[in-house]
């Protein structure tokens, strides 16, 4: 009889797939894009003081100033510091960041969920009253 998969298994599998995708995307940027050093500028804007990260860099003899980054890691990104961005030669105005943190965390969380799912399964062993309750003799 086929056993149904639990929610832990499906969510764990989803997190593992997302983690692999995020790590693969970062490796893709590392391998195929050009590496450029830029200077960061971090600001708080808007009604809710949202944090925005901008970078200024030079690529192909042209200066790109205050280009917004789509992702941020405030542990490694500091205002005014040098930061490595990855540039697609076809679209140099869209720098990419490489950060393995969310990919690894997603992967680990997915593995933990699969382990929880495995621990939740009942054993196929048949219950033997005499052997499994020796303290009642």
XYZ file of C-alpha atoms in Angstrom, residues 13 16-17 29-30 36 57 70-71 75 81 83 88 90 103 105 112 118 120 131 136:
21
model
C 10.835 19.220 -0.280
C 15.060 22.028 -0.413
C 14.122 22.918 -4.002
C 26.349 34.666 -11.192
C 29.822 33.705 -9.940
C 33.272 44.417 -10.090
C 30.692 51.102 -9.707
C 17.382 44.073 -5.332
C 18.747 42.110 -2.380
C 25.403 41.877 8.133
C 32.343 50.125 2.160
C 31.263 45.476 -2.055
C 25.965 40.842 -16.911
C 24.558 42.666 -21.788
C 19.920 29.194 0.024
C 19.177 28.235 5.411
C 15.071 19.320 9.191
C 10.670 10.577 9.198
C 6.735 11.078 12.917
C 8.321 -8.060 25.232
C 4.329 -5.112 34.074
